[in-house]
Short mmCIF file of C-alpha atoms in Angstrom, two decimals:
data_model
loop_
_atom_site.label_atom_id
_atom_site.label_comp_id
_atom_site.label_asym_id
_atom_site.label_seq_id
_atom_site.Cartn_x
_atom_site.Cartn_y
_atom_site.Cartn_z
CA ALA A 7 26.00 -39.61 44.65
CA VAL A 8 22.65 -38.80 43.12
CA VAL A 9 21.77 -35.17 42.65
CA PHE A 10 18.19 -34.10 42.11
CA TRP A 11 17.85 -30.95 39.98
CA PRO A 12 14.36 -29.45 40.19
CA ARG A 13 12.79 -28.41 36.87
CA GLU A 14 12.14 -24.98 38.37
CA MET A 15 15.88 -24.46 38.79
CA ASN A 16 16.48 -25.49 35.20
CA MET A 17 14.05 -22.81 34.01
CA LYS A 18 15.63 -20.26 36.32
CA VAL A 19 19.09 -20.92 34.86
CA ILE A 20 17.80 -20.73 31.25
CA LYS A 21 16.03 -17.42 31.88
CA SER A 22 19.13 -15.97 33.52
CA CYS A 23 21.15 -16.60 30.34
CA GLY A 24 19.42 -13.81 28.45
CA LEU A 25 16.83 -13.44 25.72
CA SER A 26 19.02 -14.73 22.89
CA TYR A 27 19.60 -18.03 24.71
CA VAL A 28 15.94 -18.35 25.67
CA LEU A 29 14.85 -17.92 22.04
CA SER A 30 17.43 -20.46 20.93
CA TYR A 31 16.39 -22.95 23.62
CA LEU A 32 12.77 -22.79 22.45
CA LYS A 33 13.79 -24.87 19.42
CA VAL A 34 14.47 -27.90 21.64
CA ALA A 35 12.21 -27.15 24.62
CA SER A 36 9.57 -29.61 25.75
CA SER A 37 5.95 -28.51 25.57
CA VAL A 38 5.94 -27.70 29.30
CA GLU A 39 9.19 -25.73 29.02
CA MET A 40 7.98 -23.92 25.92
CA SER A 41 4.81 -22.76 27.66
CA ASP A 42 6.83 -21.51 30.64
CA LEU A 43 9.43 -19.71 28.54
CA CYS A 44 6.92 -18.12 26.16
CA ASN A 45 4.93 -16.72 29.06
CA TYR A 46 8.19 -15.42 30.49
CA ILE A 47 8.96 -13.64 27.19
CA ILE A 48 5.46 -12.14 27.03
CA GLU A 49 5.74 -10.88 30.60
CA GLN A 50 9.09 -9.28 29.75
CA LEU A 51 7.53 -7.61 26.69
CA GLU A 52 4.51 -6.37 28.60
CA GLY A 53 6.75 -5.05 31.36
CA ARG A 54 8.84 -3.23 28.71
CA LYS A 55 11.94 -5.05 29.98
CA ILE A 56 12.76 -6.25 26.47
CA ALA A 57 11.99 -4.72 23.08
CA PHE A 58 9.62 -6.33 20.60
CA SER A 59 11.37 -7.81 17.56
CA LYS A 60 10.62 -9.89 14.48
CA ASP A 61 12.68 -12.75 15.94
CA ILE A 62 10.63 -12.83 19.15
CA PHE A 63 7.39 -12.70 17.19
CA SER A 64 8.47 -15.54 14.88
CA ARG A 65 9.39 -17.78 17.83
CA LEU A 66 6.10 -17.10 19.58
CA CYS A 67 4.17 -17.86 16.38
CA GLN A 68 5.87 -21.27 16.21
CA THR A 69 4.02 -22.26 19.39
CA LYS A 70 0.73 -22.05 17.40
CA ASN A 71 -0.74 -20.36 20.48
CA GLU A 72 -3.19 -17.67 19.36
CA GLU A 73 -3.33 -15.96 22.77
CA LEU A 74 0.45 -15.57 22.97
CA VAL A 75 0.59 -14.12 19.45
CA VAL A 76 -2.17 -11.61 20.22
CA ARG A 77 -0.49 -10.54 23.47
CA SER A 78 2.84 -10.09 21.69
CA LEU A 79 1.27 -7.90 18.98
CA LYS A 80 -0.18 -5.62 21.65
CA CYS A 81 3.46 -4.89 22.58
CA CYS A 82 4.41 -3.97 19.01
CA ASN A 83 4.43 -0.20 18.53
CA THR A 84 4.92 -0.08 14.76
CA MET A 85 6.06 -2.03 11.72
CA PRO A 86 9.75 -1.05 11.65
CA ASN A 87 10.26 -2.27 8.08
CA ILE A 88 8.58 -4.17 5.27
CA ALA A 89 10.32 -7.42 6.27
CA PHE A 90 8.23 -7.43 9.43
CA GLY A 91 5.15 -6.53 7.39
CA LYS A 92 5.79 -9.62 5.28
CA GLU A 93 6.09 -11.72 8.44
CA LEU A 94 2.73 -10.40 9.64
CA VAL A 95 1.00 -11.28 6.37
CA THR A 96 2.52 -14.78 6.47
CA ARG A 97 1.24 -15.35 10.00
CA MET A 98 -2.20 -13.93 9.21
CA ASP A 99 -2.45 -16.38 6.34
CA GLU A 100 -1.21 -19.22 8.55
CA PHE A 101 -3.41 -18.66 11.62
CA LYS A 102 -6.53 -17.34 9.89
CA SER A 103 -7.53 -15.85 13.24
CA GLU A 104 -9.86 -12.87 13.57
CA LYS A 105 -8.20 -11.89 16.85
CA ILE A 106 -4.72 -11.87 15.33
CA ASN A 107 -5.92 -10.05 12.21
CA SER A 108 -7.60 -7.41 14.37
CA GLU A 109 -4.43 -6.86 16.38
CA VAL A 110 -2.36 -6.58 13.20
CA MET A 111 -4.71 -3.80 12.05
CA GLU A 112 -3.99 -1.97 15.30
CA VAL A 113 -0.25 -2.24 14.59
CA LEU A 114 -0.91 -0.86 11.09
CA LYS A 115 -2.81 2.10 12.58
CA ARG A 116 0.00 2.88 14.99
CA THR A 117 2.49 2.71 12.13
CA THR A 118 0.71 4.98 9.65
CA SER A 119 -0.59 7.49 12.23
CA THR A 120 2.97 8.84 12.52
CA ASN A 121 2.28 10.58 9.19
CA ASN A 122 5.79 10.32 7.81
CA GLU A 123 6.66 9.18 4.30
CA THR A 124 8.57 6.06 5.35
CA SER A 125 5.85 4.71 7.64
CA LEU A 126 3.15 5.36 5.06
CA SER A 127 5.22 3.60 2.40
CA ILE A 128 5.56 0.58 4.69
CA GLY A 129 1.79 0.62 5.19
CA PHE A 130 1.12 0.69 1.45
CA MET A 131 3.62 -2.11 0.78
CA PHE A 132 1.80 -4.11 3.47
CA LEU A 133 -1.43 -3.58 1.49
CA ASP A 134 0.29 -4.83 -1.67
CA MET A 135 1.28 -8.04 0.11
CA LEU A 136 -2.26 -8.60 1.38
CA GLU A 137 -3.50 -8.19 -2.19
CA LYS A 138 -0.86 -10.60 -3.46
CA HIS A 139 -2.06 -13.20 -0.93
CA ARG A 140 -5.67 -12.49 -2.01
CA MET A 141 -6.68 -11.65 1.55
CA ILE A 142 -9.58 -9.48 0.37
CA VAL A 143 -11.33 -8.86 3.71
CA SER A 144 -8.07 -7.98 5.44
CA LEU A 145 -7.11 -5.76 2.50
CA LYS A 146 -10.34 -3.75 2.81
CA ASN A 147 -9.90 -3.41 6.57
CA ALA A 148 -6.25 -2.40 6.17
CA ARG A 149 -7.13 0.33 3.67
CA GLU A 150 -9.66 1.80 6.10
CA CYS A 151 -7.16 1.56 8.96
CA ILE A 152 -4.57 3.55 7.04
CA VAL A 153 -7.04 6.24 6.00
CA GLU A 154 -8.39 6.56 9.56
CA ALA A 155 -4.90 6.67 11.05
CA VAL A 156 -3.57 9.31 8.67
CA LEU A 157 -6.63 11.54 8.91
CA SER A 158 -6.66 11.32 12.72
CA LYS A 159 -3.37 13.25 12.85
CA THR A 160 -3.32 15.11 9.57
CA CYS A 161 -0.32 17.29 8.78
CA ALA A 162 0.14 19.40 5.66
CA GLN A 163 3.30 17.55 4.70
CA ILE A 164 1.38 14.38 3.86
CA PHE A 165 -0.45 16.14 0.99
CA LYS A 166 2.73 16.75 -0.95
CA SER A 167 4.12 13.26 -0.46
CA ASN A 168 4.46 10.57 -3.13
CA ASN A 169 1.80 8.52 -1.33
CA VAL A 170 -1.00 11.08 -1.33
CA GLY A 171 -2.49 9.74 -4.58
CA ARG A 172 -3.01 6.26 -3.19
CA LEU A 173 -4.31 7.74 0.05
CA ALA A 174 -6.94 9.67 -1.92
CA LYS A 175 -7.97 6.53 -3.79
CA PHE A 176 -8.30 4.49 -0.61
CA ALA A 177 -10.24 7.28 1.10
CA PHE A 178 -12.70 7.23 -1.81
CA LEU A 179 -13.02 3.41 -1.66
CA SER A 180 -13.53 3.59 2.10
CA LYS A 181 -16.46 5.12 3.99
CA SER A 182 -17.95 8.30 2.53
CA SER A 183 -17.09 10.09 5.76
CA HIS A 184 -13.42 9.27 5.17
CA PHE A 185 -13.40 10.85 1.72
CA ASN A 186 -15.28 13.88 3.02
CA LYS A 187 -12.65 14.29 5.72
CA PHE A 188 -9.84 13.83 3.20
CA VAL A 189 -11.20 16.57 0.91
CA ASP A 190 -11.82 18.86 3.90
CA GLU A 191 -8.18 18.50 4.95
CA VAL A 192 -6.93 19.07 1.40
CA THR A 193 -8.90 22.30 1.06
CA LYS A 194 -7.43 23.63 4.32
CA VAL A 195 -3.90 23.42 2.97
CA ASP A 196 -2.25 26.00 0.73
CA VAL A 197 -2.79 24.76 -2.84
CA ARG A 198 0.95 25.07 -3.47
CA GLN A 199 1.55 22.45 -0.78
CA VAL A 200 -0.81 19.85 -2.27
CA ARG A 201 -0.10 17.45 -5.13
CA LEU A 202 -3.57 17.84 -6.61
CA GLY A 203 -2.48 16.42 -9.95
CA LEU A 204 -1.39 13.16 -8.32
CA ILE A 205 -4.58 13.00 -6.27
CA LEU A 206 -6.81 13.44 -9.34
CA GLU A 207 -4.72 11.03 -11.38
CA ASN A 208 -5.42 8.25 -8.87
CA LEU A 209 -9.09 9.13 -8.46
CA MET A 210 -9.69 9.08 -12.23
CA LEU A 211 -8.43 5.50 -12.31
CA LEU A 212 -11.53 4.53 -10.33
CA GLY A 213 -13.79 5.32 -13.28
CA ASP A 214 -16.96 7.30 -13.89
CA GLU A 215 -18.29 7.11 -10.32
CA ALA A 216 -15.24 8.93 -9.03
CA VAL A 217 -15.03 11.33 -11.98
CA ALA A 218 -18.64 12.47 -11.44
CA HIS A 219 -18.40 12.73 -7.65
CA PRO A 220 -19.07 16.33 -6.49
CA LEU A 221 -16.03 16.40 -4.21
CA VAL A 222 -13.76 15.13 -6.98
CA VAL A 223 -15.11 17.84 -9.26
CA GLN A 224 -14.41 20.34 -6.48
CA LEU A 225 -10.78 19.19 -6.33
CA ALA A 226 -10.56 19.27 -10.11
CA ASN A 227 -11.79 22.86 -10.25
CA LYS A 228 -9.20 23.78 -7.66
CA ARG A 229 -6.54 22.12 -9.80
CA ALA A 230 -7.76 24.00 -12.89
CA MET A 231 -7.45 27.29 -11.02
CA GLN A 232 -3.96 26.28 -9.90
CA LEU A 233 -2.90 25.53 -13.46
CA HIS A 234 -4.44 28.78 -14.72
CA SER A 235 -2.57 30.83 -12.13
CA LYS A 236 0.68 29.19 -13.21
CA ASN A 237 0.06 30.11 -16.83
CA GLN A 238 -1.05 33.72 -16.73
CA GLY A 239 -0.96 35.15 -20.23
CA GLY A 240 -1.03 31.66 -21.69
CA ILE A 241 -3.97 29.31 -22.15
CA PRO A 242 -6.76 30.88 -20.07
CA GLN A 243 -8.64 27.70 -19.12
CA PHE A 244 -7.90 24.03 -18.47
CA SER A 245 -10.09 20.99 -18.60
CA TRP A 246 -10.53 19.58 -15.10
CA ARG A 247 -9.38 16.24 -16.52
CA GLN A 248 -5.98 17.74 -17.20
CA THR A 249 -3.93 16.62 -14.20
#
């Protein structure tokens, strides 16, 4: 007897076997099957029926389909770890697509807008990888994304974190409005809750332009007052360069 098995049934059986099997099958799928299965995965992601993962993203990138990659990134809430950040940089370098790069920046914003130390550290390590790959335009955009994201939901805790120095530097290198906003937020916080020394240390590394900037001088004077108050009865004045 001859049995005819419609292709549609084959796809139905594969999809019913679960995500893990679908991802595995993509390695041997024909071009027609791959297109069908990838669209199925995207629809599941967009419908929040499955969670975004590095494995899913990697498989979709292997299709070389820019639209699928962009759609998948829209379903990515944050960079969960630096391993995924590394994957993103690799794919940005591979595709060289403005659409993909733009969507990666949105993921970076969502990650760093949470304003916690871990997420911000992941964001800064992502910047380091962009710099290592010499992706200068993306690096500049990523710096601005992080500054915008953090300042959009500023909390006092961020100003006493280990990352506040780099944040200050990137705010200065970004738009002037970003640095103005950064300094405004710093001055609103109790001086005891701000690592002014670390902020000034990073800004001084930028050279004379930063050192002479009125807002940097303002922060330096605030730091000098902080140091003076800590040393009552001791040295009465401090150079603003003393961080």
